[in-house]
């Protein structure tokens, strides 16, 4: 990495808090002086769990690498408290396919994290997920707001716990790149963002790193542009397929996105390079190597990759600002992973109860790189100041957020490799001039998926 600059910016906290379109939410007492250290094992116990000696559970999630390592700390504490053995299965991006095969084969995991609301609804319709028991419900009622509880429910029954959340409206940047290019303030609107990218490129820095090999990163780009430009009402309608993807509002958002995606010189490796870059690599490409990029867009979870895979220091070498406003305001797109019971029983219900608890949440956030919507979490447990500020803003947002659009869609359209939004937006990154062609492609895929 180029020589780092150890200059702390006073704007960090404001940028992080502003990422959720809020103001006035400072650190709660003393958290600045006692950040999480990544070693917390949750000594304080606020939830009772049964003894499960000799029992073995399987828990699945999408995570691998640093994120999996962090989550395993949560599972290890469950093992200590209950005597059970817990095995972890990484489903990767094809969660619905992997789990569907396991369920139909009679071998579902005990508990599984689902990354899409649409998958939760599909599984509930098929009877694949089981309702929460009274102990889990009690923890959920105590620790979560109505908005997050509603996301884990379907047709009046509670099936899930959103134990992990994300703010997906952030742009992370290499502070040295900004300083060498003479940029003193992060851009606040889309025009300024594109101009900033050009300034960085002219100064010899690859402006934006994009993990286009993972289609979900591209849907996040579209969703932030669309929410800010078209507004929340249109966003909700498109998410439910109440308006078609051929709607003029979609054309406007794609045309706006093409202002960046259509300029190969602003994208690290050009469009072809971006389509060969996985999300984790898009982060390391920004904060390490001989020719790092200056910016990478993605959620708060980028911090986990920065901490694990680079030598960059949050708040010094790596900083963050909210996604630029395309319309009147910057967007607030959230997401999360919902824990569900696929194989009912005492051990499974104990695990889902554990995941809904303050104890589990505090162990997890202490590892760094995640946010929890659990409102009982002590903010001092977060590992770094930037994440702590973003987490506090998430809680202060209450129920006023928009959930990831692709995660609300049926998995065939919003959450499967080589299909739907993922495939369409990869095609668009390759050929951003064909707006109407992409609209037709997306509408055809959406009509089929939503009907199914």
Short mmCIF file of C-alpha atoms in Angstrom, two decimals:
data_model
loop_
_atom_site.label_atom_id
_atom_site.label_comp_id
_atom_site.label_asym_id
_atom_site.label_seq_id
_atom_site.Cartn_x
_atom_site.Cartn_y
_atom_site.Cartn_z
CA UNK A 1 0.00 0.00 0.00
CA UNK A 2 1.21 3.55 -0.62
CA UNK A 3 2.55 5.48 2.36
CA UNK A 4 -0.31 5.91 4.83
CA UNK A 5 -1.39 9.20 6.38
CA UNK A 6 -2.26 9.06 10.09
CA UNK A 7 -4.63 12.00 10.05
CA UNK A 8 -7.85 11.68 11.97
CA UNK A 9 -10.78 13.49 10.38
CA UNK A 10 -13.30 15.25 12.55
CA UNK A 11 -15.96 14.45 9.94
CA UNK A 12 -15.81 10.69 10.53
CA UNK A 13 -18.53 10.53 13.16
CA UNK A 14 -20.80 12.91 11.28
CA UNK A 15 -20.34 10.98 8.03
CA UNK A 16 -21.08 7.68 9.71
CA UNK A 17 -24.14 8.93 11.54
CA UNK A 18 -25.34 10.76 8.45
CA UNK A 19 -25.16 7.49 6.56
CA UNK A 20 -28.55 6.69 8.00
CA UNK A 21 -29.93 10.17 7.37
CA UNK A 22 -30.02 11.07 11.04
CA UNK A 23 -28.27 13.57 13.28
CA UNK A 24 -27.72 14.15 16.95
CA UNK A 25 -26.90 10.57 18.01
CA UNK A 26 -23.63 10.63 19.91
CA UNK A 27 -21.77 7.93 21.76
CA UNK A 28 -23.48 6.72 24.88
CA UNK A 29 -21.59 7.22 28.11
CA UNK A 30 -17.99 6.19 28.00
CA UNK A 31 -18.06 4.04 24.88
CA UNK A 32 -15.36 6.20 23.29
CA UNK A 33 -12.91 5.17 25.99
CA UNK A 34 -13.87 1.50 26.15
CA UNK A 35 -14.24 0.10 22.63
CA UNK A 36 -14.73 -3.59 22.03
CA UNK A 37 -11.50 -5.50 21.70
CA UNK A 38 -12.73 -8.53 19.77
CA UNK A 39 -12.17 -10.80 22.79
CA UNK A 40 -15.49 -10.51 24.60
CA UNK A 41 -17.00 -13.92 25.39
CA UNK A 42 -20.18 -12.59 26.91
CA UNK A 43 -19.47 -13.25 30.61
CA UNK A 44 -22.69 -11.52 31.64
CA UNK A 45 -25.65 -13.82 31.14
CA UNK A 46 -29.09 -12.40 30.44
CA UNK A 47 -30.67 -15.50 28.87
CA UNK A 48 -31.24 -18.99 30.26
CA UNK A 49 -30.38 -21.93 28.02
CA UNK A 50 -31.01 -25.66 28.58
CA UNK A 51 -28.29 -28.26 29.06
CA UNK A 52 -27.75 -30.06 25.74
CA UNK A 53 -24.82 -32.34 26.53
CA UNK A 54 -24.22 -34.87 23.79
CA UNK A 55 -26.42 -33.13 21.22
CA UNK A 56 -25.12 -31.87 17.89
CA UNK A 57 -26.62 -29.01 15.89
CA UNK A 58 -25.91 -27.65 12.45
CA UNK A 59 -26.24 -23.92 11.76
CA UNK A 60 -25.93 -22.48 8.26
CA UNK A 61 -25.22 -18.99 7.01
CA UNK A 62 -23.89 -17.27 3.92
CA UNK A 63 -20.59 -16.24 5.51
CA UNK A 64 -17.09 -17.45 4.87
CA UNK A 65 -13.66 -16.03 5.59
CA UNK A 66 -13.49 -13.27 8.24
CA UNK A 67 -17.27 -13.08 8.63
CA UNK A 68 -17.49 -16.81 9.33
CA UNK A 69 -14.64 -16.58 11.82
CA UNK A 70 -16.45 -13.82 13.71
CA UNK A 71 -19.75 -15.71 13.78
CA UNK A 72 -18.07 -18.85 15.09
CA UNK A 73 -17.33 -16.94 18.33
CA UNK A 74 -21.08 -16.75 18.90
CA UNK A 75 -21.48 -20.48 18.31
CA UNK A 76 -18.55 -21.32 20.59
CA UNK A 77 -20.14 -19.51 23.52
CA UNK A 78 -23.39 -21.40 22.93
CA UNK A 79 -21.41 -24.64 23.12
CA UNK A 80 -19.84 -23.58 26.43
CA UNK A 81 -23.18 -22.70 27.99
CA UNK A 82 -25.17 -25.71 26.80
CA UNK A 83 -22.65 -28.53 26.28
CA UNK A 84 -23.87 -29.02 22.71
CA UNK A 85 -21.64 -29.35 19.65
CA UNK A 86 -22.37 -26.92 16.82
CA UNK A 87 -21.27 -27.44 13.23
CA UNK A 88 -21.34 -24.55 10.76
CA UNK A 89 -22.31 -24.81 7.08
CA UNK A 90 -21.53 -21.98 4.66
CA UNK A 91 -24.21 -21.89 1.96
CA UNK A 92 -22.59 -19.09 -0.04
CA UNK A 93 -24.74 -16.95 -2.31
CA UNK A 94 -27.04 -19.80 -3.45
CA UNK A 95 -28.75 -20.18 -0.08
CA UNK A 96 -32.20 -21.09 -1.38
CA UNK A 97 -30.83 -23.76 -3.72
CA UNK A 98 -28.48 -25.31 -1.14
CA UNK A 99 -31.10 -25.40 1.60
CA UNK A 100 -33.89 -26.53 -0.71
CA UNK A 101 -31.82 -29.54 -1.72
CA UNK A 102 -30.98 -30.34 1.90
CA UNK A 103 -34.61 -30.01 3.02
CA UNK A 104 -36.01 -32.12 0.21
CA UNK A 105 -33.36 -34.72 1.02
CA UNK A 106 -34.51 -34.84 4.63
CA UNK A 107 -31.32 -33.31 6.02
CA UNK A 108 -31.96 -29.62 6.80
CA UNK A 109 -29.72 -27.71 9.19
CA UNK A 110 -31.25 -27.11 12.62
CA UNK A 111 -31.05 -23.35 12.21
CA UNK A 112 -30.32 -21.36 9.09
CA UNK A 113 -29.72 -17.70 8.35
CA UNK A 114 -31.61 -16.58 5.25
CA UNK A 115 -30.28 -13.47 3.47
CA UNK A 116 -33.53 -12.57 1.69
CA UNK A 117 -37.02 -11.77 2.96
CA UNK A 118 -38.36 -13.36 -0.20
CA UNK A 119 -36.70 -16.67 0.70
CA UNK A 120 -38.20 -16.55 4.20
CA UNK A 121 -41.67 -16.11 2.70
CA UNK A 122 -41.16 -18.92 0.20
CA UNK A 123 -39.91 -21.28 2.91
CA UNK A 124 -42.83 -20.35 5.18
CA UNK A 125 -45.34 -21.04 2.40
CA UNK A 126 -43.83 -24.50 1.95
CA UNK A 127 -43.77 -25.23 5.67
CA UNK A 128 -39.97 -25.44 5.70
CA UNK A 129 -39.45 -22.98 8.56
CA UNK A 130 -40.89 -23.46 12.04
CA UNK A 131 -42.44 -20.80 14.30
CA UNK A 132 -40.41 -19.47 17.21
CA UNK A 133 -40.99 -20.97 20.65
CA UNK A 134 -42.03 -18.87 23.64
CA UNK A 135 -38.48 -18.41 24.96
CA UNK A 136 -37.23 -17.10 21.62
CA UNK A 137 -40.31 -14.89 21.28
CA UNK A 138 -39.64 -13.43 24.72
CA UNK A 139 -36.08 -12.50 23.75
CA UNK A 140 -37.32 -11.05 20.46
CA UNK A 141 -39.97 -8.92 22.16
CA UNK A 142 -37.44 -7.62 24.68
CA UNK A 143 -34.63 -6.81 22.29
CA UNK A 144 -36.07 -5.82 18.90
CA UNK A 145 -38.25 -3.05 17.49
CA UNK A 146 -41.51 -3.77 15.67
CA UNK A 147 -39.99 -3.12 12.24
CA UNK A 148 -37.37 -5.83 12.63
CA UNK A 149 -39.87 -8.26 14.16
CA UNK A 150 -42.27 -7.70 11.26
CA UNK A 151 -39.54 -8.54 8.75
CA UNK A 152 -39.17 -11.96 10.41
CA UNK A 153 -42.89 -12.71 10.38
CA UNK A 154 -45.19 -14.10 7.71
CA UNK A 155 -48.99 -14.24 7.72
CA UNK A 156 -49.22 -13.55 11.43
CA UNK A 157 -46.59 -16.02 12.62
CA UNK A 158 -43.08 -15.21 13.82
CA UNK A 159 -40.51 -17.32 12.01
CA UNK A 160 -37.27 -15.40 12.26
CA UNK A 161 -34.82 -13.27 14.22
CA UNK A 162 -32.83 -10.59 12.43
CA UNK A 163 -29.65 -11.10 14.41
CA UNK A 164 -27.45 -9.33 11.86
CA UNK A 165 -28.20 -6.11 10.01
CA UNK A 166 -26.42 -3.94 7.50
CA UNK A 167 -26.40 -0.35 6.35
CA UNK A 168 -25.88 -0.61 2.61
CA UNK A 169 -25.65 3.10 1.86
CA UNK A 170 -21.96 3.76 2.48
CA UNK A 171 -18.92 4.62 0.37
CA UNK A 172 -15.53 3.74 1.88
CA UNK A 173 -12.48 5.65 0.70
CA UNK A 174 -8.72 5.59 0.84
CA UNK A 175 -7.76 8.81 2.65
CA UNK A 176 -4.38 9.02 0.92
CA UNK A 177 -6.10 8.98 -2.47
CA UNK A 178 -8.35 11.86 -1.51
CA UNK A 179 -5.49 13.89 -0.08
CA UNK A 180 -3.11 13.39 -2.98
CA UNK A 181 -5.90 14.35 -5.38
CA UNK A 182 -6.58 17.49 -3.33
CA UNK A 183 -10.09 16.44 -2.29
CA UNK A 184 -10.86 17.97 1.11
CA UNK A 185 -14.50 16.93 1.54
CA UNK A 186 -16.39 13.80 0.44
CA UNK A 187 -19.07 14.39 -2.21
CA UNK A 188 -22.66 14.72 -1.03
CA UNK A 189 -24.57 14.35 -4.31
CA UNK A 190 -24.31 12.14 -7.39
CA UNK A 191 -22.93 14.87 -9.64
CA UNK A 192 -20.22 15.57 -7.10
CA UNK A 193 -19.52 11.86 -6.76
CA UNK A 194 -18.88 11.41 -10.47
CA UNK A 195 -16.78 14.58 -10.53
CA UNK A 196 -14.77 13.31 -7.55
CA UNK A 197 -14.19 10.02 -9.35
CA UNK A 198 -12.89 11.92 -12.38
CA UNK A 199 -10.59 14.05 -10.22
CA UNK A 200 -9.15 10.92 -8.61
CA UNK A 201 -8.66 9.28 -12.00
CA UNK A 202 -6.90 12.36 -13.34
CA UNK A 203 -4.57 12.22 -10.31
CA UNK A 204 -3.57 8.67 -11.21
CA UNK A 205 -5.84 6.73 -8.85
CA UNK A 206 -8.29 4.06 -10.04
CA UNK A 207 -11.40 5.86 -8.83
CA UNK A 208 -13.90 3.13 -7.92
CA UNK A 209 -13.43 -0.55 -7.16
CA UNK A 210 -16.51 -2.65 -7.99
CA UNK A 211 -17.04 -6.29 -7.03
CA UNK A 212 -19.13 -7.05 -10.09
CA UNK A 213 -18.50 -10.80 -10.05
CA UNK A 214 -20.94 -10.89 -7.13
CA UNK A 215 -24.20 -9.70 -8.64
CA UNK A 216 -25.65 -8.60 -5.31
CA UNK A 217 -23.20 -5.69 -5.11
CA UNK A 218 -24.62 -4.35 -8.36
CA UNK A 219 -28.20 -4.57 -7.12
CA UNK A 220 -27.12 -2.46 -4.15
CA UNK A 221 -25.80 0.21 -6.49
CA UNK A 222 -29.12 0.30 -8.34
CA UNK A 223 -31.25 0.31 -5.17
CA UNK A 224 -29.45 3.28 -3.66
CA UNK A 225 -29.72 5.30 -6.85
CA UNK A 226 -33.38 4.32 -7.34
CA UNK A 227 -34.48 5.02 -3.75
CA UNK A 228 -32.89 8.46 -3.72
CA UNK A 229 -34.09 9.42 -7.19
CA UNK A 230 -37.54 7.82 -7.45
CA UNK A 231 -38.46 8.04 -3.76
CA UNK A 232 -39.70 5.53 -1.17
CA UNK A 233 -43.21 5.09 -2.60
CA UNK A 234 -41.93 4.03 -6.02
CA UNK A 235 -39.27 1.90 -4.31
CA UNK A 236 -41.94 -0.02 -2.40
CA UNK A 237 -44.01 -0.48 -5.55
CA UNK A 238 -41.08 -1.82 -7.57
CA UNK A 239 -40.03 -4.11 -4.72
CA UNK A 240 -43.50 -5.69 -4.78
CA UNK A 241 -43.64 -5.66 -8.62
CA UNK A 242 -46.67 -3.37 -8.44
CA UNK A 243 -45.02 -1.33 -11.18
CA UNK A 244 -43.05 -2.86 -14.02
CA UNK A 245 -39.33 -2.69 -14.59
CA UNK A 246 -40.15 -0.90 -17.84
CA UNK A 247 -41.41 2.06 -15.78
CA UNK A 248 -39.80 5.43 -16.65
CA UNK A 249 -38.45 5.70 -13.11
CA UNK A 250 -36.30 2.60 -13.71
CA UNK A 251 -35.02 4.05 -16.98
CA UNK A 252 -34.04 7.25 -15.19
CA UNK A 253 -32.15 5.36 -12.45
CA UNK A 254 -30.29 3.15 -14.93
CA UNK A 255 -29.37 6.17 -17.04
CA UNK A 256 -27.97 7.82 -13.92
CA UNK A 257 -25.99 4.72 -12.98
CA UNK A 258 -24.55 4.60 -16.50
CA UNK A 259 -22.95 8.00 -15.88
CA UNK A 260 -20.42 6.10 -13.76
CA UNK A 261 -20.56 2.57 -15.13
CA UNK A 262 -20.23 3.85 -18.68
CA UNK A 263 -16.78 5.35 -18.00
CA UNK A 264 -14.24 2.52 -17.97
CA UNK A 265 -11.45 4.87 -16.88
CA UNK A 266 -13.27 5.51 -13.57
CA UNK A 267 -13.59 1.82 -12.70
CA UNK A 268 -10.62 -0.17 -11.47
CA UNK A 269 -9.82 -2.64 -14.27
CA UNK A 270 -12.71 -1.27 -16.32
CA UNK A 271 -16.01 -3.10 -16.59
CA UNK A 272 -14.31 -6.35 -17.57
CA UNK A 273 -12.04 -6.20 -14.54
CA UNK A 274 -14.96 -5.39 -12.25
CA UNK A 275 -16.90 -8.40 -13.52
CA UNK A 276 -13.95 -10.61 -12.56
CA UNK A 277 -13.70 -9.10 -9.06
CA UNK A 278 -15.45 -10.65 -6.06
CA UNK A 279 -16.69 -8.41 -3.27
CA UNK A 280 -13.84 -9.13 -0.78
CA UNK A 281 -11.29 -8.38 -3.48
CA UNK A 282 -12.98 -5.08 -4.27
CA UNK A 283 -12.22 -4.03 -0.68
CA UNK A 284 -8.61 -5.22 -0.60
CA UNK A 285 -8.10 -3.58 -3.99
CA UNK A 286 -9.00 -0.26 -2.34
CA UNK A 287 -6.86 -0.47 0.77
CA UNK A 288 -3.83 -2.57 -0.21
CA UNK A 289 -1.51 -3.29 -3.10
CA UNK A 290 0.77 -1.11 -5.19
CA UNK A 291 -2.04 0.67 -7.05
CA UNK A 292 -5.10 0.77 -4.80
CA UNK A 293 -8.42 2.24 -5.83
CA UNK A 294 -9.70 5.34 -4.07
CA UNK A 295 -13.29 4.28 -3.31
CA UNK A 296 -15.43 1.19 -2.85
CA UNK A 297 -19.17 1.17 -2.29
CA UNK A 298 -20.79 -1.30 0.08
CA UNK A 299 -22.23 -1.74 3.56
CA UNK A 300 -20.83 -1.44 7.04
CA UNK A 301 -19.54 -5.01 6.74
CA UNK A 302 -16.68 -3.66 4.60
CA UNK A 303 -15.00 -2.89 7.93
CA UNK A 304 -14.56 -6.62 8.62
CA UNK A 305 -12.66 -7.06 5.36
CA UNK A 306 -10.53 -3.98 5.98
CA UNK A 307 -9.62 -5.23 9.46
CA UNK A 308 -8.94 -8.83 8.39
CA UNK A 309 -7.37 -8.47 4.96
CA UNK A 310 -5.48 -5.16 4.93
CA UNK A 311 -3.16 -3.12 7.13
CA UNK A 312 -5.38 -0.05 6.79
CA UNK A 313 -6.65 1.55 9.99
CA UNK A 314 -10.28 2.61 10.21
CA UNK A 315 -10.54 6.35 10.70
CA UNK A 316 -6.99 6.92 9.50
CA UNK A 317 -6.26 5.13 6.22
CA UNK A 318 -9.88 4.16 5.58
CA UNK A 319 -12.81 6.51 6.01
CA UNK A 320 -16.49 6.50 5.05
CA UNK A 321 -19.25 8.77 3.78
CA UNK A 322 -22.93 8.26 3.02
CA UNK A 323 -24.06 7.28 -0.46
CA UNK A 324 -24.46 10.49 -2.46
CA UNK A 325 -27.91 11.96 -2.92
CA UNK A 326 -29.28 11.46 -6.41
CA UNK A 327 -32.59 13.14 -5.56
CA UNK A 328 -33.31 15.39 -2.61
CA UNK A 329 -31.84 13.11 0.05
CA UNK A 330 -29.23 10.41 0.43
CA UNK A 331 -30.78 6.92 0.48
CA UNK A 332 -31.11 4.66 3.51
CA UNK A 333 -31.01 1.03 2.34
CA UNK A 334 -30.78 -1.62 5.01
CA UNK A 335 -30.47 -5.39 4.89
CA UNK A 336 -29.98 -8.28 7.23
CA UNK A 337 -29.79 -12.00 7.81
CA UNK A 338 -32.73 -13.70 9.50
CA UNK A 339 -32.15 -16.75 11.68
CA UNK A 340 -34.83 -19.43 11.25
CA UNK A 341 -35.54 -22.91 12.58
CA UNK A 342 -35.64 -25.59 9.88
CA UNK A 343 -35.54 -28.63 12.17
CA UNK A 344 -37.65 -28.15 15.26
CA UNK A 345 -36.69 -29.39 18.71
CA UNK A 346 -35.25 -28.27 22.03
CA UNK A 347 -31.74 -27.69 20.70
CA UNK A 348 -32.93 -25.70 17.68
CA UNK A 349 -35.19 -23.51 19.80
CA UNK A 350 -32.36 -22.95 22.26
CA UNK A 351 -30.13 -21.76 19.42
CA UNK A 352 -32.73 -19.34 18.03
CA UNK A 353 -33.33 -18.06 21.58
CA UNK A 354 -29.60 -17.54 21.97
CA UNK A 355 -29.35 -15.65 18.69
CA UNK A 356 -32.16 -13.30 19.81
CA UNK A 357 -30.37 -12.51 23.07
CA UNK A 358 -28.29 -9.54 24.10
CA UNK A 359 -25.47 -11.90 25.09
CA UNK A 360 -25.01 -13.37 21.60
CA UNK A 361 -25.33 -9.98 19.93
CA UNK A 362 -22.64 -8.42 22.09
CA UNK A 363 -20.18 -11.23 21.37
CA UNK A 364 -20.80 -10.86 17.65
CA UNK A 365 -20.51 -7.07 17.42
CA UNK A 366 -17.37 -7.21 19.53
CA UNK A 367 -15.61 -9.04 16.70
CA UNK A 368 -16.07 -6.06 14.39
CA UNK A 369 -17.58 -5.59 10.96
CA UNK A 370 -21.27 -6.15 11.75
CA UNK A 371 -24.28 -4.23 13.02
CA UNK A 372 -26.97 -5.63 15.26
CA UNK A 373 -30.58 -4.40 15.31
CA UNK A 374 -30.75 -5.73 18.90
CA UNK A 375 -31.60 -2.57 20.87
CA UNK A 376 -30.26 -3.97 24.17
CA UNK A 377 -26.65 -4.12 22.95
CA UNK A 378 -24.14 -1.99 24.85
CA UNK A 379 -22.60 0.34 22.26
CA UNK A 380 -19.24 0.02 24.05
CA UNK A 381 -19.06 -3.57 22.75
CA UNK A 382 -18.47 -2.39 19.18
CA UNK A 383 -14.86 -2.73 18.13
CA UNK A 384 -14.33 0.66 16.50
CA UNK A 385 -15.77 4.15 16.60
CA UNK A 386 -16.97 4.24 13.01
CA UNK A 387 -19.02 1.05 13.36
CA UNK A 388 -20.33 2.20 16.76
CA UNK A 389 -21.63 5.44 15.25
CA UNK A 390 -23.30 3.63 12.36
CA UNK A 391 -24.84 1.09 14.76
CA UNK A 392 -26.25 3.81 17.01
CA UNK A 393 -27.74 5.53 13.98
CA UNK A 394 -29.36 2.25 12.90
CA UNK A 395 -31.06 1.90 16.28
CA UNK A 396 -32.10 5.56 16.30
CA UNK A 397 -33.70 5.05 12.89
CA UNK A 398 -36.27 2.83 14.58
CA UNK A 399 -38.59 1.46 11.92
CA UNK A 400 -37.89 4.22 9.39
CA UNK A 401 -35.74 2.39 6.83
CA UNK A 402 -36.10 0.69 3.46
CA UNK A 403 -35.04 -2.93 3.17
CA UNK A 404 -32.88 -4.19 0.34
CA UNK A 405 -35.12 -4.54 -2.73
CA UNK A 406 -33.51 -7.66 -4.18
CA UNK A 407 -33.81 -9.37 -0.79
CA UNK A 408 -37.56 -8.76 -0.81
CA UNK A 409 -37.99 -10.35 -4.22
CA UNK A 410 -38.44 -14.06 -4.94
CA UNK A 411 -35.02 -15.72 -4.87
CA UNK A 412 -35.16 -16.55 -8.58
CA UNK A 413 -35.27 -12.83 -9.36
CA UNK A 414 -33.42 -11.15 -6.50
CA UNK A 415 -31.01 -13.67 -5.07
CA UNK A 416 -29.66 -16.27 -7.50
CA UNK A 417 -26.42 -16.29 -9.47
CA UNK A 418 -26.87 -16.01 -13.21
CA UNK A 419 -30.53 -14.94 -12.97
CA UNK A 420 -32.79 -11.95 -12.49
CA UNK A 421 -31.36 -8.75 -11.08
CA UNK A 422 -27.89 -10.19 -10.51
CA UNK A 423 -27.46 -11.30 -14.11
CA UNK A 424 -29.23 -8.27 -15.59
CA UNK A 425 -27.07 -5.74 -13.81
CA UNK A 426 -23.90 -7.66 -14.65
CA UNK A 427 -24.96 -7.45 -18.29
CA UNK A 428 -25.61 -3.73 -17.81
CA UNK A 429 -22.17 -3.12 -16.29
CA UNK A 430 -20.75 -4.72 -19.42
CA UNK A 431 -23.02 -2.71 -21.73
CA UNK A 432 -24.46 0.35 -19.92
CA UNK A 433 -25.75 1.83 -23.16
CA UNK A 434 -28.65 -0.62 -23.50
CA UNK A 435 -31.03 0.76 -20.88
CA UNK A 436 -34.27 -0.27 -22.55
CA UNK A 437 -32.93 -3.73 -23.34
CA UNK A 438 -32.10 -4.27 -19.68
CA UNK A 439 -35.52 -3.03 -18.63
CA UNK A 440 -37.20 -5.59 -20.86
CA UNK A 441 -34.86 -8.33 -19.61
CA UNK A 442 -35.59 -7.50 -15.96
CA UNK A 443 -39.34 -7.23 -16.48
CA UNK A 444 -39.48 -10.60 -18.21
CA UNK A 445 -37.55 -12.24 -15.35
CA UNK A 446 -39.58 -10.44 -12.68
CA UNK A 447 -42.94 -11.37 -14.20
CA UNK A 448 -41.96 -15.03 -14.22
CA UNK A 449 -40.49 -15.04 -10.70
CA UNK A 450 -43.29 -13.14 -8.98
CA UNK A 451 -45.95 -15.22 -10.72
CA UNK A 452 -44.16 -18.37 -9.61
#
